[in-house]
Amino acid sequence: MPGPVKLNWPVLRQLRGTDRTGRGTAVMSSQTARTVARTVTADGMAQSVCPYCAVGCGQRVYHQDGKVIQIEGDPDSPVSRGRLCPKGAASEQLATSTLRQTTVKYRAPYESDWQDLELDTALDMIADRFLEARRRHWEDTDHQDRTLRRTMGIASLGGATIDNEENYLIKKLFTAAGAIQIENQARI
């Protein structure tokens, strides 16, 4: 005949132990008690800045075996004091997603398949097309001979994942190239 069954229900642990309010060890399962934070087992931590907007919230990036394992708000940051918005809090997925593209992809006209390109080749293609569109659509003057010095063949739509400095440089580049259609997704 088996011995008496020892009941270890949370309410009984609460009544028997020191955790009378039932908000601590009395209600903790054995699995939870064995659980440790990923940050405790990390090889190291690097301070960084969130990549999503121009606010510049501080982040702590924890890594293990050369891979990012956790990203949290940096409490030492004077900008965000350890807080992150939902996008910033989910930025670990940006670094670790298996769906993340790590090569330049190119699909030629009328093709259905994408191919990998070397970065230098892709940059040369972009520069050639940019300059050709600027040259083909350049407007020096309008029909009343007023000075325009612009092109309607290129435009810029910046993203919210770049910071103020990068947006400033993009604005300067496109303005110098004669583009007048310059917008940023974060402002829309």
Short mmCIF file of C-alpha atoms in Angstrom, two decimals:
data_model
loop_
_atom_site.label_atom_id
_atom_site.label_comp_id
_atom_site.label_asym_id
_atom_site.label_seq_id
_atom_site.Cartn_x
_atom_site.Cartn_y
_atom_site.Cartn_z
CA MET A 1 0.00 0.00 0.00
CA PRO A 2 1.45 3.40 -0.99
CA GLY A 3 2.31 5.94 1.70
CA PRO A 4 0.31 9.08 2.39
CA VAL A 5 0.19 11.63 -0.43
CA LYS A 6 1.88 14.91 0.43
CA LEU A 7 -0.23 17.73 -0.92
CA ASN A 8 1.82 20.65 -2.19
CA TRP A 9 -0.85 22.97 -3.47
CA PRO A 10 -0.03 26.70 -3.55
CA VAL A 11 -2.76 27.55 -1.03
CA LEU A 12 -1.36 25.01 1.43
CA ARG A 13 2.20 26.33 0.92
CA GLN A 14 0.83 29.81 1.56
CA LEU A 15 -0.83 28.78 4.83
CA ARG A 16 2.14 26.68 6.05
CA GLY A 17 4.99 29.01 5.04
CA THR A 18 6.04 32.61 5.51
CA ASP A 19 4.43 33.89 2.29
CA ARG A 20 1.03 34.67 3.78
CA THR A 21 -0.04 37.01 0.95
CA GLY A 22 0.57 34.38 -1.71
CA ARG A 23 2.66 36.65 -3.92
CA GLY A 24 6.05 34.96 -3.64
CA THR A 25 7.48 31.51 -3.09
CA ALA A 26 4.17 29.96 -2.04
CA VAL A 27 2.72 30.30 -5.51
CA MET A 28 5.94 29.60 -7.42
CA SER A 29 6.15 26.30 -9.26
CA SER A 30 9.36 24.27 -9.15
CA GLN A 31 9.88 24.95 -12.85
CA THR A 32 9.63 28.71 -12.27
CA ALA A 33 12.05 28.47 -9.36
CA ARG A 34 14.63 26.83 -11.66
CA THR A 35 14.21 29.45 -14.39
CA VAL A 36 16.94 32.07 -14.84
CA ALA A 37 16.96 35.12 -17.09
CA ARG A 38 18.81 34.90 -20.41
CA THR A 39 20.80 37.95 -19.36
CA VAL A 40 22.33 36.00 -16.46
CA THR A 41 23.78 33.34 -18.75
CA ALA A 42 25.00 35.81 -21.42
CA ASP A 43 28.68 35.98 -22.34
CA GLY A 44 28.52 39.76 -22.39
CA MET A 45 26.50 42.90 -22.95
CA ALA A 46 26.99 45.78 -25.38
CA GLN A 47 25.33 49.17 -25.12
CA SER A 48 23.61 50.29 -28.29
CA VAL A 49 20.92 52.60 -29.65
CA CYS A 50 17.55 51.46 -30.95
CA PRO A 51 17.52 51.46 -34.79
CA TYR A 52 13.87 52.32 -35.31
CA CYS A 53 13.45 56.08 -34.99
CA ALA A 54 15.31 59.28 -34.34
CA VAL A 55 14.70 59.33 -30.57
CA GLY A 56 17.84 57.30 -29.85
CA CYS A 57 16.65 55.13 -26.96
CA GLY A 58 19.46 53.25 -25.25
CA GLN A 59 19.55 49.48 -25.47
CA ARG A 60 21.51 46.71 -23.80
CA VAL A 61 22.30 43.94 -26.25
CA TYR A 62 23.14 40.64 -24.56
CA HIS A 63 25.07 38.04 -26.53
CA GLN A 64 26.10 34.45 -26.12
CA ASP A 65 28.30 32.38 -28.42
CA GLY A 66 28.48 35.27 -30.88
CA LYS A 67 24.69 35.63 -31.20
CA VAL A 68 22.21 38.14 -29.83
CA ILE A 69 20.06 36.51 -27.15
CA GLN A 70 18.25 39.49 -25.59
CA ILE A 71 17.78 43.23 -26.10
CA GLU A 72 16.46 45.40 -23.27
CA GLY A 73 16.17 49.08 -22.50
CA ASP A 74 19.28 50.65 -20.97
CA PRO A 75 18.47 52.19 -17.58
CA ASP A 76 21.66 54.30 -17.84
CA SER A 77 20.40 56.04 -21.00
CA PRO A 78 19.51 59.69 -20.35
CA VAL A 79 17.17 59.55 -23.35
CA SER A 80 14.93 56.63 -22.45
CA ARG A 81 15.95 55.64 -18.90
CA GLY A 82 15.47 51.95 -19.65
CA ARG A 83 12.18 52.24 -21.52
CA LEU A 84 11.53 51.05 -25.06
CA CYS A 85 8.49 51.37 -27.30
CA PRO A 86 6.94 48.15 -28.67
CA LYS A 87 9.12 48.26 -31.79
CA GLY A 88 12.28 48.85 -29.77
CA ALA A 89 11.34 46.10 -27.34
CA ALA A 90 10.95 43.69 -30.26
CA SER A 91 14.22 44.69 -31.96
CA GLU A 92 15.85 41.40 -30.93
CA GLN A 93 13.71 39.86 -33.69
CA LEU A 94 15.30 42.25 -36.19
CA ALA A 95 18.72 40.80 -35.41
CA THR A 96 17.82 37.14 -34.99
CA SER A 97 14.94 36.42 -37.38
CA THR A 98 15.53 33.52 -39.76
CA LEU A 99 13.65 35.58 -42.37
CA ARG A 100 16.22 38.41 -42.25
CA GLN A 101 17.85 39.10 -45.60
CA THR A 102 21.63 39.28 -45.32
CA THR A 103 22.49 39.57 -49.01
CA VAL A 104 21.55 42.02 -51.76
CA LYS A 105 18.71 40.54 -53.82
CA TYR A 106 18.03 41.51 -57.44
CA ARG A 107 15.25 40.49 -59.77
CA ALA A 108 15.93 41.36 -63.38
CA PRO A 109 13.07 42.75 -65.51
CA TYR A 110 10.58 40.08 -66.62
CA GLU A 111 12.25 37.45 -64.42
CA SER A 112 10.49 35.55 -61.65
CA ASP A 113 13.52 34.54 -59.59
CA TRP A 114 15.73 36.65 -57.37
CA GLN A 115 19.50 36.41 -57.49
CA ASP A 116 22.19 37.47 -55.05
CA LEU A 117 24.40 40.40 -56.04
CA GLU A 118 27.68 41.64 -54.66
CA LEU A 119 27.22 44.89 -52.73
CA ASP A 120 29.57 46.83 -55.03
CA THR A 121 27.68 45.65 -58.12
CA ALA A 122 24.34 46.68 -56.60
CA LEU A 123 25.66 50.12 -55.59
CA ASP A 124 27.04 50.69 -59.10
CA MET A 125 23.66 49.73 -60.61
CA ILE A 126 21.82 52.11 -58.28
CA ALA A 127 24.24 54.99 -58.99
CA ASP A 128 23.99 54.46 -62.76
CA ARG A 129 20.18 54.45 -62.68
CA PHE A 130 20.04 57.44 -60.34
CA LEU A 131 22.30 59.53 -62.58
CA GLU A 132 20.51 58.43 -65.77
CA ALA A 133 17.06 59.31 -64.33
CA ARG A 134 18.41 62.69 -63.18
CA ARG A 135 19.91 63.40 -66.61
CA ARG A 136 16.82 62.32 -68.58
CA HIS A 137 14.35 64.30 -66.46
CA TRP A 138 16.40 67.43 -65.71
CA GLU A 139 14.51 70.74 -65.97
CA ASP A 140 16.74 73.81 -66.12
CA THR A 141 13.91 76.28 -66.76
CA ASP A 142 10.14 76.24 -67.12
CA HIS A 143 8.09 77.34 -70.17
CA GLN A 144 8.35 81.00 -69.02
CA ASP A 145 12.15 80.74 -68.80
CA ARG A 146 12.17 80.82 -64.98
CA THR A 147 15.06 78.97 -63.36
CA LEU A 148 14.10 75.58 -61.94
CA ARG A 149 17.26 73.42 -61.75
CA ARG A 150 15.35 70.32 -60.69
CA THR A 151 14.54 66.79 -61.71
CA MET A 152 11.21 65.03 -61.50
CA GLY A 153 12.83 61.69 -62.31
CA ILE A 154 14.00 60.87 -58.80
CA ALA A 155 12.41 61.06 -55.37
CA SER A 156 13.22 59.94 -51.85
CA LEU A 157 11.05 58.26 -49.26
CA GLY A 158 13.11 57.85 -46.11
CA GLY A 159 12.35 55.32 -43.43
CA ALA A 160 11.74 55.54 -39.70
CA THR A 161 14.58 53.14 -38.98
CA ILE A 162 17.27 55.71 -39.68
CA ASP A 163 18.31 58.47 -37.33
CA ASN A 164 18.21 62.27 -37.69
CA GLU A 165 21.78 62.48 -38.96
CA GLU A 166 21.17 59.95 -41.73
CA ASN A 167 17.92 61.71 -42.71
CA TYR A 168 19.80 65.02 -42.82
CA LEU A 169 22.44 63.57 -45.16
CA ILE A 170 19.80 61.99 -47.41
CA LYS A 171 17.94 65.33 -47.61
CA LYS A 172 21.19 67.09 -48.53
CA LEU A 173 22.08 64.47 -51.17
CA PHE A 174 18.70 64.54 -52.90
CA THR A 175 18.45 68.33 -52.74
CA ALA A 176 21.93 68.66 -54.26
CA ALA A 177 20.88 66.22 -56.99
CA GLY A 178 17.91 68.44 -57.83
CA ALA A 179 15.11 66.28 -56.44
CA ILE A 180 12.16 68.12 -54.96
CA GLN A 181 10.10 65.10 -53.94
CA ILE A 182 11.70 64.25 -50.60
CA GLU A 183 9.62 62.71 -47.86
CA ASN A 184 10.07 60.59 -44.76
CA GLN A 185 7.79 57.76 -43.70
CA ALA A 186 8.13 58.72 -40.05
CA ARG A 187 6.54 62.11 -40.71
CA ILE A 188 3.61 60.81 -42.75
#
